[in-house]
Tab-separated table of C-alpha atoms and ligand atoms in Angstrom:
chain	number	residue	atom	x	y	z
V	1	UNK	CA	21.823	107.474	-90.723
V	2	UNK	CA	24.508	106.654	-93.285
V	3	UNK	CA	25.807	103.280	-92.208
V	4	UNK	CA	29.499	104.047	-92.808
V	5	UNK	CA	29.103	107.104	-90.582
V	6	UNK	CA	27.301	105.208	-87.832
V	7	UNK	CA	29.991	102.521	-88.042
V	8	UNK	CA	32.670	105.222	-87.822
V	9	UNK	CA	31.036	106.450	-84.619
V	10	UNK	CA	31.009	102.867	-83.324
V	11	UNK	CA	34.699	102.469	-84.235
V	12	UNK	CA	35.527	105.675	-82.346
V	13	UNK	CA	33.648	104.443	-79.265
V	14	UNK	CA	35.620	101.172	-79.343
V	15	UNK	CA	38.983	102.802	-80.055
V	16	UNK	CA	38.844	105.765	-77.648
V	17	UNK	CA	39.814	103.555	-74.662
V	18	UNK	CA	42.899	102.452	-76.633
V	19	UNK	CA	43.774	106.082	-77.300
V	20	UNK	CA	43.434	106.882	-73.590
V	21	UNK	CA	45.549	103.805	-72.753
V	22	UNK	CA	48.213	104.989	-75.170
V	23	UNK	CA	48.311	108.546	-73.815
V	24	UNK	CA	47.961	107.900	-70.086
V	25	UNK	CA	51.511	106.549	-69.493
V	26	UNK	CA	52.937	110.013	-70.259
V	27	UNK	CA	51.576	111.079	-66.844
V	28	UNK	CA	50.927	107.657	-65.248
V	29	UNK	CA	54.179	105.721	-65.265
V	30	UNK	CA	56.845	104.282	-63.012
V	31	UNK	CA	59.649	101.757	-62.820
V	32	UNK	CA	60.704	99.084	-63.288
V	33	UNK	CA	61.191	99.180	-67.063
V	34	UNK	CA	59.196	96.447	-68.851
V	35	UNK	CA	62.484	94.854	-69.997
V	36	UNK	CA	63.996	95.218	-66.473
V	37	UNK	CA	66.996	96.853	-68.130
V	38	UNK	CA	67.800	93.732	-70.143
V	39	UNK	CA	69.380	93.787	-73.577
V	40	UNK	CA	68.497	91.924	-76.783
V	41	UNK	CA	71.027	89.783	-78.712
V	42	UNK	CA	72.068	92.899	-80.673
V	43	UNK	CA	73.326	94.457	-77.433
V	44	UNK	CA	70.651	97.145	-77.405
V	45	UNK	CA	67.839	97.386	-74.892
V	46	UNK	CA	64.790	95.186	-75.589
V	47	UNK	CA	62.314	98.077	-75.177
V	48	UNK	CA	64.239	100.801	-73.334
V	49	UNK	CA	63.503	103.017	-70.340
V	50	UNK	CA	60.515	104.654	-72.090
V	51	UNK	CA	58.420	101.528	-71.462
V	52	UNK	CA	57.651	100.880	-67.785
V	53	UNK	CA	55.383	98.520	-65.849
V	54	UNK	CA	53.865	101.604	-64.241
V	55	UNK	CA	52.988	102.848	-67.718
V	56	UNK	CA	51.336	99.527	-68.620
V	57	UNK	CA	49.346	99.583	-65.368
V	58	UNK	CA	48.424	103.243	-65.809
V	59	UNK	CA	47.408	102.676	-69.429
V	60	UNK	CA	45.290	99.590	-68.657
V	61	UNK	CA	43.594	101.368	-65.752
V	62	UNK	CA	42.910	104.634	-67.596
V	63	UNK	CA	41.756	102.919	-70.810
V	64	UNK	CA	39.429	100.482	-69.057
V	65	UNK	CA	38.027	103.218	-66.783
V	66	UNK	CA	37.358	105.361	-69.832
V	67	UNK	CA	35.505	102.406	-71.352
V	68	UNK	CA	33.462	102.116	-68.137
V	69	UNK	CA	32.479	105.777	-68.476
V	70	UNK	CA	31.455	105.226	-72.113
V	71	UNK	CA	29.551	102.129	-70.960
V	72	UNK	CA	27.151	104.361	-69.026
V	73	UNK	CA	25.892	105.553	-72.417
V	74	UNK	CA	26.363	102.453	-74.601
V	75	UNK	CA	26.067	99.514	-72.185
V	76	UNK	CA	28.348	97.398	-69.979
V	77	UNK	CA	29.173	95.025	-72.850
V	78	UNK	CA	31.743	97.579	-73.956
V	79	UNK	CA	33.957	97.220	-70.870
V	80	UNK	CA	35.783	93.964	-71.805
V	81	UNK	CA	36.340	95.360	-75.307
V	82	UNK	CA	37.772	98.531	-73.778
V	83	UNK	CA	40.176	96.458	-71.686
V	84	UNK	CA	41.155	94.368	-74.726
V	85	UNK	CA	41.675	97.416	-76.962
V	86	UNK	CA	43.766	99.029	-74.203
V	87	UNK	CA	45.906	95.893	-73.925
V	88	UNK	CA	46.324	95.859	-77.708
V	89	UNK	CA	47.358	99.509	-77.705
V	90	UNK	CA	49.979	98.982	-75.002
V	91	UNK	CA	51.382	95.838	-76.627
V	92	UNK	CA	51.455	97.658	-79.971
V	93	UNK	CA	53.374	100.486	-78.314
V	94	UNK	CA	55.849	97.967	-76.884
V	95	UNK	CA	56.193	96.352	-80.298
V	96	UNK	CA	56.935	99.798	-81.772
V	97	UNK	CA	59.702	100.412	-79.247
V	98	UNK	CA	61.099	96.922	-79.899
V	99	UNK	CA	61.338	97.746	-83.621
V	100	UNK	CA	62.859	101.179	-82.886
V	101	UNK	CA	65.583	99.675	-80.675
V	102	UNK	CA	66.379	97.083	-83.379
V	103	UNK	CA	66.758	99.953	-85.868
V	104	UNK	CA	69.206	101.618	-83.476
V	105	UNK	CA	66.866	104.458	-82.515
V	106	UNK	CA	67.308	105.633	-78.926
V	107	UNK	CA	64.420	106.179	-76.525
V	108	UNK	CA	62.370	109.175	-77.642
V	109	UNK	CA	63.799	109.295	-81.151
V	110	UNK	CA	61.159	109.662	-83.854
V	111	UNK	CA	59.772	106.818	-85.933
V	112	UNK	CA	57.216	108.336	-88.306
V	113	UNK	CA	53.862	106.508	-88.514
V	114	UNK	CA	55.016	103.779	-86.090
V	115	UNK	CA	54.968	106.279	-83.186
V	116	UNK	CA	51.534	107.642	-84.075
V	117	UNK	CA	49.677	104.604	-85.398
V	118	UNK	CA	51.357	101.417	-84.115
V	119	UNK	CA	49.128	101.299	-81.051
V	120	UNK	CA	46.002	101.851	-83.169
V	121	UNK	CA	46.761	99.013	-85.598
V	122	UNK	CA	47.292	96.659	-82.649
V	123	UNK	CA	44.106	97.820	-80.893
V	124	UNK	CA	42.124	97.117	-84.088
V	125	UNK	CA	43.891	93.754	-84.426
V	126	UNK	CA	43.003	92.727	-80.870
V	127	UNK	CA	39.356	93.705	-81.462
V	128	UNK	CA	39.416	91.839	-84.785
V	129	UNK	CA	40.609	88.666	-83.039
V	130	UNK	CA	37.421	88.591	-80.931
V	131	UNK	CA	35.259	89.316	-83.968
V	132	UNK	CA	34.823	93.077	-83.600
V	133	UNK	CA	35.454	94.482	-87.070
V	134	UNK	CA	34.925	97.839	-88.808
V	135	UNK	CA	34.857	99.042	-92.420
V	136	UNK	CA	38.385	99.648	-93.740
V	137	UNK	CA	37.436	103.138	-94.956
V	138	UNK	CA	36.417	104.088	-91.392
V	139	UNK	CA	39.633	102.604	-89.992
V	140	UNK	CA	41.689	104.691	-92.411
V	141	UNK	CA	39.676	107.869	-91.762
V	142	UNK	CA	40.173	107.525	-88.014
V	143	UNK	CA	43.875	106.741	-88.544
V	144	UNK	CA	44.224	110.185	-90.144
V	145	UNK	CA	42.442	111.778	-87.186
V	146	UNK	CA	44.682	109.935	-84.701
V	147	UNK	CA	47.785	110.977	-86.617
V	148	UNK	CA	46.853	114.651	-86.342
V	149	UNK	CA	45.682	114.338	-82.751
V	150	UNK	CA	48.862	112.520	-81.738
V	151	UNK	CA	51.017	115.278	-83.233
V	152	UNK	CA	48.928	117.971	-81.501
V	153	UNK	CA	48.783	116.351	-78.047
V	154	UNK	CA	52.500	115.495	-78.017
V	155	UNK	CA	53.325	119.078	-78.910
V	156	UNK	CA	51.039	120.178	-76.071
V	157	UNK	CA	52.679	117.712	-73.647
V	158	UNK	CA	56.080	119.082	-74.698
V	159	UNK	CA	54.939	122.675	-74.107
V	160	UNK	CA	53.624	121.655	-70.672
V	161	UNK	CA	56.992	120.085	-69.873
V	162	UNK	CA	55.553	116.532	-69.686
V	163	UNK	CA	57.678	115.353	-72.617
V	164	UNK	CA	61.256	116.203	-73.520
V	165	UNK	CA	60.626	116.271	-77.271
V	166	UNK	CA	57.604	117.643	-79.215
V	167	UNK	CA	56.699	114.281	-80.877
N	201	CTP	N1	55.621	105.379	-70.834
N	201	CTP	C1	55.817	104.403	-69.872
N	201	CTP	N2	55.440	103.111	-70.111
N	201	CTP	C2	54.868	102.750	-71.279
N	201	CTP	C3	54.659	103.728	-72.277
N	201	CTP	C4	55.065	105.035	-72.033
N	201	CTP	O1	56.324	104.701	-68.784
N	201	CTP	N3	54.491	101.466	-71.462
N	201	CTP	C5	56.001	106.777	-70.533
N	201	CTP	C6	57.504	107.013	-70.577
N	201	CTP	O2	57.806	107.990	-69.596
N	201	CTP	C7	57.707	107.561	-71.978
N	201	CTP	C8	56.468	108.396	-72.185
N	201	CTP	O3	55.425	107.663	-71.502
N	201	CTP	O4	58.886	108.313	-72.099
N	201	CTP	C9	56.099	108.639	-73.630
N	201	CTP	O5	55.849	107.422	-74.301
N	201	CTP	P1	56.493	107.107	-75.728
N	201	CTP	O6	56.538	108.310	-76.581
N	201	CTP	O7	55.782	105.902	-76.231
N	201	CTP	O8	57.977	106.640	-75.305
N	201	CTP	P2	59.413	107.199	-75.719
N	201	CTP	O9	60.050	107.762	-74.499
N	201	CTP	O10	59.327	108.033	-76.936
N	201	CTP	O11	60.212	105.876	-76.043
N	201	CTP	P3	60.307	105.033	-77.405
N	201	CTP	O12	61.409	105.628	-78.203
N	201	CTP	O13	60.578	103.663	-76.938
N	201	CTP	O14	58.970	105.143	-78.086
N	202	MG	MG1	57.917	108.756	-78.183
């Protein structure tokens, strides 16, 4: 098989847990907020009420469990990577909210690209740190797929009443 294509499939297998971890908190969440309501030196919230410990727990659990399901097909070695990619995704999402609050954007306000791809860049970074790397062209291709998917699923979640805004 074309090696870029087989490596794209491998990238997808490694990144799907991160995508699950990023999406799960929409339905698996709960207080307290990660920042416990505290404010940064600029007087705005550190992360805001959209980032909860329940969401981090839900995201880690769902992402790692998804990796365990994939592991049935590709081997148990995947599971720690799934947990690491999930952690990266959730920290990336927190980082995104931190940046949004610093820019004066309220919880739920749109930040193009950051909202859709911040978690993905962090998941790839966390995998990179432990030596799991992928071809840049595959990373970019899958970024485009995630961008579209993120738009579509958030619109769906909005229509289902799970989210207040369609992004
Ligand atoms: N969520 C959570 N904990 C997290 C991430 C998400 O509880 N660590 C939940 C919140 O209910 C949040 C929803 O998932 O409102 C959607 O997540 P997201 O779009 O990332 O948050 P926003 O509400 O848009 O907040 P922000 O502006 O900070 O991105
Ligand atoms: Mg949002």
